[in-house]
Amino acid sequence: MNQARQIEGHLYLEDLRVGQRFSSGVFRMDESRIKAFAAEFDPQPFHLDETAAQASVFRGLAASGWHTAAVAMRLLVDGLPFAHGIIGVGGEIAWPRPTRPGDTLHVESEIMEIVPSRSKPNQAFVTVKNTMLNQSGEPVYVFTAKLLAFKRAGGKIE
Amino acid sequence: MNQARQIEGHLYLEDLRVGQRFSSGVFRMDESRIKAFAAEFDPQPFHLDETAAQASVFRGLAASGWHTAAVAMRLLVDGLPFAHGIIGVGGEIAWPRPTRPGDTLHVESEIMEIVPSRSKPNQAFVTVKNTMLNQSGEPVYVFTAKLLAFKRAGGKIE
């Protein structure tokens, strides 16, 4: 499998292997968008107001963890080119440190496990560890995702 | 502890116990907002286009799982009234079924475990299982969250 095909975005189950790695593009966190997202979904003072945030455990304005997670998804949609898209069943998440205004973020992904579906022979569950890093190389978000992947042959979606 | 105090939103560590339950308000998923969220953070056809969604595993337009997660957070900000806010370290997430346009959602929360912090005596990690249900009582999202809680006495935030 060549790199170009990865970028084209049609990786079927037959193309995936444990240990395979992917790297996303870069996203810059914008302060006004941090506040707008928080106002809609996570209206807590440390996501909305610099002064309040200084007095909180975050010690300064921090993006909602769900904004960080949503930005990671945006990066993965282009950066993790599974055929039929990125369809997550669930997973584990962690926010080891805050995401700040001006941070430039990218996601490094690695396939950890591939488990065939018992009920649907053309599918498998693929565990992918996605680590989002800031411009200093510090992890800000880790999403160990259980994703669906599909075989190329018999590509009927059940 | 009386119910009014819960609603006022200042539950300290001393007020929390394993088995304690909370119920959020209700949120209605709007189709145009589903598509706008997806366009910004999760631009995959099954979140953007009804026809494409019908041909996908979702069998119809489905909200991004991150939109669902963000809406759950919005409900928890009012529905889970921890003092100093809802500060998540991480947790496990699952999306057992899609969220659809017009769904009316609420979150049921239960405290599963309370573990004192080893390094910070005025803090504890509180595991809360949050289950989001649709209007038919079906779970659409489960977030088993590890949250920070703070003691009332010695309320210095470290």
Short mmCIF file of C-alpha atoms in Angstrom, two decimals:
data_model
loop_
_atom_site.label_atom_id
_atom_site.label_comp_id
_atom_site.label_asym_id
_atom_site.label_seq_id
_atom_site.Cartn_x
_atom_site.Cartn_y
_atom_site.Cartn_z
CA MET A 1 0.00 0.00 0.00
CA ASN A 2 1.44 3.34 -0.94
CA GLN A 3 1.11 6.65 0.86
CA ALA A 4 -0.90 8.20 -1.96
CA ARG A 5 -3.66 5.65 -1.51
CA GLN A 6 -3.82 6.41 2.20
CA ILE A 7 -4.26 10.07 1.45
CA GLU A 8 -6.99 9.32 -1.07
CA GLY A 9 -9.02 7.99 1.79
CA HIS A 10 -10.25 4.54 0.96
CA LEU A 11 -8.67 2.14 3.39
CA TYR A 12 -10.60 -1.10 3.66
CA LEU A 13 -10.11 -3.75 6.30
CA GLU A 14 -7.68 -5.59 4.03
CA ASP A 15 -5.45 -2.47 3.99
CA LEU A 16 -5.23 -2.12 7.79
CA ARG A 17 -2.68 -3.71 10.13
CA VAL A 18 -1.77 -3.37 13.80
CA GLY A 19 0.98 -0.78 14.26
CA GLN A 20 -0.03 1.25 11.19
CA ARG A 21 0.30 4.98 11.84
CA PHE A 22 -1.32 8.10 10.48
CA SER A 23 -0.68 11.79 11.01
CA SER A 24 -3.26 14.52 10.52
CA GLY A 25 -3.04 18.08 9.30
CA VAL A 26 -2.89 21.01 11.73
CA PHE A 27 -5.69 23.03 13.33
CA ARG A 28 -5.28 26.34 15.16
CA MET A 29 -7.55 26.99 18.16
CA ASP A 30 -9.15 30.41 17.90
CA GLU A 31 -10.14 32.29 21.07
CA SER A 32 -13.44 33.58 19.75
CA ARG A 33 -14.42 30.11 18.55
CA ILE A 34 -13.44 28.63 21.93
CA LYS A 35 -15.82 31.04 23.63
CA ALA A 36 -18.62 30.53 21.09
CA PHE A 37 -18.44 26.74 21.39
CA ALA A 38 -18.45 27.01 25.17
CA ALA A 39 -21.42 29.39 25.12
CA GLU A 40 -23.41 26.85 23.13
CA PHE A 41 -22.36 23.58 24.76
CA ASP A 42 -20.23 24.10 27.87
CA PRO A 43 -20.99 27.49 29.44
CA GLN A 44 -18.62 27.30 32.40
CA PRO A 45 -16.63 30.39 33.40
CA PHE A 46 -13.18 28.88 32.72
CA HIS A 47 -14.15 28.40 29.06
CA LEU A 48 -15.71 31.85 28.66
CA ASP A 49 -13.81 34.42 30.68
CA GLU A 50 -10.07 34.96 31.10
CA THR A 51 -10.29 36.32 34.65
CA ALA A 52 -12.51 33.52 35.89
CA ALA A 53 -10.27 31.01 34.14
CA GLN A 54 -7.17 32.35 35.92
CA ALA A 55 -8.82 31.58 39.26
CA SER A 56 -9.79 28.04 38.20
CA VAL A 57 -7.81 24.79 38.07
CA PHE A 58 -7.06 25.65 34.44
CA ARG A 59 -5.07 28.78 35.37
CA GLY A 60 -6.12 30.54 32.18
CA LEU A 61 -8.71 30.28 29.41
CA ALA A 62 -9.14 26.68 28.29
CA ALA A 63 -11.23 25.23 25.48
CA SER A 64 -14.07 22.91 26.41
CA GLY A 65 -12.82 19.34 26.26
CA TRP A 66 -15.67 18.66 23.83
CA HIS A 67 -14.44 21.41 21.53
CA THR A 68 -11.01 19.79 21.62
CA ALA A 69 -12.63 16.41 20.89
CA ALA A 70 -14.64 17.87 18.00
CA VAL A 71 -11.51 19.47 16.49
CA ALA A 72 -9.73 16.11 16.76
CA MET A 73 -12.61 14.56 14.81
CA ARG A 74 -12.27 17.25 12.14
CA LEU A 75 -8.60 16.36 11.78
CA LEU A 76 -9.34 12.63 11.67
CA VAL A 77 -11.95 12.93 8.94
CA ASP A 78 -9.12 13.84 6.58
CA GLY A 79 -6.26 12.20 8.48
CA LEU A 80 -7.63 8.69 9.04
CA PRO A 81 -8.96 7.71 5.62
CA PHE A 82 -11.13 4.68 6.33
CA ALA A 83 -13.42 3.57 3.54
CA HIS A 84 -17.08 4.38 4.38
CA GLY A 85 -15.87 6.99 6.88
CA ILE A 86 -14.96 7.08 10.53
CA ILE A 87 -17.72 5.32 12.38
CA GLY A 88 -17.04 5.11 16.09
CA VAL A 89 -18.80 2.73 18.44
CA GLY A 90 -17.14 4.33 21.47
CA GLY A 91 -13.83 4.40 23.27
CA GLU A 92 -11.79 5.95 26.03
CA ILE A 93 -10.97 9.64 26.23
CA ALA A 94 -8.56 11.66 28.31
CA TRP A 95 -7.60 15.32 28.48
CA PRO A 96 -4.14 15.34 30.08
CA ARG A 97 -3.80 19.14 29.80
CA PRO A 98 -5.88 22.09 28.59
CA THR A 99 -6.12 23.36 25.03
CA ARG A 100 -5.46 27.12 24.86
CA PRO A 101 -6.24 29.91 22.40
CA GLY A 102 -3.59 29.95 19.67
CA ASP A 103 -2.59 26.33 20.14
CA THR A 104 -1.79 24.54 16.90
CA LEU A 105 -2.91 20.95 17.17
CA HIS A 106 -2.49 17.76 15.20
CA VAL A 107 -3.39 14.13 15.75
CA GLU A 108 -1.13 11.07 15.59
CA SER A 109 -3.02 7.80 15.17
CA GLU A 110 -1.95 4.19 15.55
CA ILE A 111 -3.91 1.00 14.99
CA MET A 112 -3.73 -1.04 18.19
CA GLU A 113 -6.03 -3.99 17.53
CA ILE A 114 -8.24 -5.47 14.81
CA VAL A 115 -11.05 -7.78 15.90
CA PRO A 116 -13.36 -9.36 13.29
CA SER A 117 -17.08 -8.94 13.90
CA ARG A 118 -18.74 -12.19 14.97
CA SER A 119 -22.09 -11.36 13.44
CA LYS A 120 -21.01 -9.51 10.27
CA PRO A 121 -18.20 -11.27 8.38
CA ASN A 122 -17.42 -8.25 6.18
CA GLN A 123 -16.75 -5.98 9.18
CA ALA A 124 -14.24 -5.64 11.99
CA PHE A 125 -13.75 -3.46 15.04
CA VAL A 126 -10.49 -1.55 14.79
CA THR A 127 -9.04 0.06 17.91
CA VAL A 128 -7.15 3.24 17.02
CA LYS A 129 -5.26 5.30 19.58
CA ASN A 130 -5.49 8.96 18.56
CA THR A 131 -3.23 11.39 20.39
CA MET A 132 -3.67 15.11 19.83
CA LEU A 133 -0.51 17.13 20.44
CA ASN A 134 0.00 20.86 20.78
CA GLN A 135 2.78 22.94 19.21
CA SER A 136 5.12 21.91 22.04
CA GLY A 137 4.52 18.23 21.39
CA GLU A 138 2.50 17.86 24.60
CA PRO A 139 -0.54 15.57 24.49
CA VAL A 140 -3.76 17.49 25.11
CA TYR A 141 -6.26 14.79 24.20
CA VAL A 142 -6.19 11.04 23.73
CA PHE A 143 -9.07 9.15 22.16
CA THR A 144 -8.67 5.40 21.99
CA ALA A 145 -11.46 4.70 19.57
CA LYS A 146 -13.28 1.54 18.60
CA LEU A 147 -14.10 2.04 14.92
CA LEU A 148 -15.91 0.00 12.30
CA ALA A 149 -13.95 -1.07 9.21
CA PHE A 150 -15.31 -2.84 6.16
CA LYS A 151 -13.91 -5.40 3.75
CA ARG A 152 -13.46 -4.38 0.15
CA ALA A 153 -14.97 -7.61 -1.21
CA GLY A 154 -18.66 -8.01 -0.45
CA GLY A 155 -18.81 -4.36 0.38
CA LYS A 156 -22.47 -4.43 1.26
CA ILE A 157 -23.09 -2.28 4.30
CA GLU A 158 -25.17 -4.13 6.86
CA MET B 1 -29.05 17.48 51.67
CA ASN B 2 -32.21 18.79 50.12
CA GLN B 3 -33.16 18.79 46.47
CA ALA B 4 -33.17 22.59 46.27
CA ARG B 5 -29.51 22.72 47.16
CA GLN B 6 -28.73 20.23 44.41
CA ILE B 7 -30.50 22.41 41.92
CA GLU B 8 -28.66 25.49 43.09
CA GLY B 9 -25.50 23.89 41.86
CA HIS B 10 -22.97 23.82 44.64
CA LEU B 11 -22.32 20.21 45.52
CA TYR B 12 -19.02 19.77 47.30
CA LEU B 13 -17.26 16.48 47.91
CA GLU B 14 -18.92 16.24 51.34
CA ASP B 15 -22.33 16.31 49.62
CA LEU B 16 -21.62 13.43 47.23
CA ARG B 17 -22.17 9.72 47.77
CA VAL B 18 -22.04 6.57 45.66
CA GLY B 19 -25.46 5.80 44.23
CA GLN B 20 -26.57 9.44 44.15
CA ARG B 21 -28.59 10.20 41.01
CA PHE B 22 -29.29 13.31 38.96
CA SER B 23 -31.59 13.98 36.04
CA SER B 24 -31.07 16.75 33.50
CA GLY B 25 -33.43 18.93 31.55
CA VAL B 26 -34.38 18.13 27.96
CA PHE B 27 -32.71 19.13 24.68
CA ARG B 28 -34.24 18.80 21.20
CA MET B 29 -31.89 17.96 18.33
CA ASP B 30 -32.46 20.30 15.41
CA GLU B 31 -31.73 19.12 11.86
CA SER B 32 -30.12 22.35 10.68
CA ARG B 33 -27.86 22.44 13.75
CA ILE B 34 -26.93 18.77 13.21
CA LYS B 35 -25.79 19.64 9.70
CA ALA B 36 -23.99 22.83 10.76
CA PHE B 37 -22.08 21.05 13.53
CA ALA B 38 -21.13 18.28 11.11
CA ALA B 39 -19.99 20.77 8.48
CA GLU B 40 -17.62 22.34 11.00
CA PHE B 41 -16.32 19.28 12.86
CA ASP B 42 -17.42 16.02 11.28
CA PRO B 43 -18.11 16.53 7.56
CA GLN B 44 -19.06 12.98 6.66
CA PRO B 45 -21.99 12.35 4.28
CA PHE B 46 -24.17 10.49 6.82
CA HIS B 47 -24.19 13.61 9.04
CA LEU B 48 -24.84 16.05 6.19
CA ASP B 49 -27.13 14.52 3.62
CA GLU B 50 -30.30 12.47 4.02
CA THR B 51 -29.83 10.39 0.86
CA ALA B 52 -26.23 9.52 1.65
CA ALA B 53 -27.23 8.73 5.22
CA GLN B 54 -29.92 6.29 4.06
CA ALA B 55 -27.24 4.28 2.23
CA SER B 56 -24.92 4.23 5.27
CA VAL B 57 -24.85 2.05 8.39
CA PHE B 58 -26.94 4.78 10.05
CA ARG B 59 -29.94 4.24 7.69
CA GLY B 60 -30.87 7.90 7.91
CA LEU B 61 -29.46 11.24 8.96
CA ALA B 62 -27.56 10.94 12.24
CA ALA B 63 -25.93 13.62 14.37
CA SER B 64 -22.17 13.48 14.79
CA GLY B 65 -21.38 11.55 17.95
CA TRP B 66 -19.43 14.63 19.06
CA HIS B 67 -22.49 16.81 18.64
CA THR B 68 -24.39 14.32 20.82
CA ALA B 69 -21.54 14.43 23.36
CA ALA B 70 -21.51 18.24 23.35
CA VAL B 71 -25.29 18.38 23.89
CA ALA B 72 -24.90 15.96 26.81
CA MET B 73 -22.34 18.33 28.30
CA ARG B 74 -24.77 21.23 27.90
CA LEU B 75 -27.37 19.26 29.83
CA LEU B 76 -24.85 18.28 32.53
CA VAL B 77 -23.69 21.86 33.14
CA ASP B 78 -27.12 22.52 34.63
CA GLY B 79 -28.03 18.96 35.60
CA LEU B 80 -24.95 17.89 37.56
CA PRO B 81 -24.33 20.81 39.90
CA PHE B 82 -20.81 20.23 41.18
CA ALA B 83 -19.18 23.12 42.99
CA HIS B 84 -16.42 24.69 40.84
CA GLY B 85 -18.03 23.16 37.76
CA ILE B 86 -17.77 19.94 35.82
CA ILE B 87 -14.09 19.29 35.30
CA GLY B 88 -13.46 16.03 33.49
CA VAL B 89 -10.14 14.22 33.43
CA GLY B 90 -11.44 11.67 30.95
CA GLY B 91 -13.64 8.61 30.78
CA GLU B 92 -15.31 6.05 28.58
CA ILE B 93 -17.83 6.89 25.89
CA ALA B 94 -20.22 4.81 23.83
CA TRP B 95 -22.84 5.60 21.22
CA PRO B 96 -25.19 2.60 21.26
CA ARG B 97 -27.52 4.11 18.64
CA PRO B 98 -27.72 7.25 16.48
CA THR B 99 -29.20 10.58 17.50
CA ARG B 100 -31.73 11.82 14.94
CA PRO B 101 -33.26 15.18 14.01
CA GLY B 102 -36.18 15.91 16.33
CA ASP B 103 -34.97 13.62 19.10
CA THR B 104 -35.61 14.99 22.57
CA LEU B 105 -32.78 13.98 24.84
CA HIS B 106 -32.03 14.04 28.52
CA VAL B 107 -29.26 12.67 30.73
CA GLU B 108 -29.52 10.43 33.78
CA SER B 109 -26.42 10.48 35.98
CA GLU B 110 -25.29 8.25 38.81
CA ILE B 111 -22.24 8.47 41.03
CA MET B 112 -20.40 5.13 40.76
CA GLU B 113 -17.19 5.71 42.73
CA ILE B 114 -15.45 8.36 44.81
CA VAL B 115 -11.66 8.10 45.14
CA PRO B 116 -9.73 10.68 47.20
CA SER B 117 -6.78 12.31 45.46
CA ARG B 118 -3.45 11.10 46.84
CA SER B 119 -1.62 14.33 46.16
CA LYS B 120 -4.38 16.90 46.90
CA PRO B 121 -6.26 16.20 50.15
CA ASN B 122 -9.09 18.62 49.33
CA GLN B 123 -9.92 16.86 46.05
CA ALA B 124 -11.32 13.55 44.87
CA PHE B 125 -11.97 11.82 41.58
CA VAL B 126 -15.66 11.05 41.19
CA THR B 127 -16.78 8.54 38.57
CA VAL B 128 -20.20 9.46 37.20
CA LYS B 129 -22.07 7.32 34.68
CA ASN B 130 -24.08 9.62 32.43
CA THR B 131 -26.64 7.98 30.15
CA MET B 132 -28.38 10.07 27.51
CA LEU B 133 -31.79 8.76 26.53
CA ASN B 134 -34.05 9.67 23.63
CA GLN B 135 -37.81 10.23 23.75
CA SER B 136 -38.36 6.46 23.55
CA GLY B 137 -36.15 5.83 26.58
CA GLU B 138 -33.39 4.30 24.42
CA PRO B 139 -29.80 5.09 25.36
CA VAL B 140 -28.03 7.01 22.60
CA TYR B 141 -24.86 7.96 24.48
CA VAL B 142 -23.11 6.84 27.63
CA PHE B 143 -20.25 8.83 29.16
CA THR B 144 -18.69 7.28 32.23
CA ALA B 145 -16.76 10.32 33.38
CA LYS B 146 -13.93 10.78 35.84
CA LEU B 147 -14.59 14.21 37.35
CA LEU B 148 -12.82 16.37 39.91
CA ALA B 149 -14.72 17.28 43.08
CA PHE B 150 -13.59 19.64 45.83
CA LYS B 151 -14.07 19.75 49.57
CA ARG B 152 -15.99 22.67 51.01
CA ALA B 153 -13.52 23.21 53.85
CA GLY B 154 -10.11 24.39 52.69
CA GLY B 155 -11.64 25.28 49.37
CA LYS B 156 -8.40 26.47 47.85
CA ILE B 157 -8.13 25.29 44.27
CA GLU B 158 -4.75 23.73 43.61
#
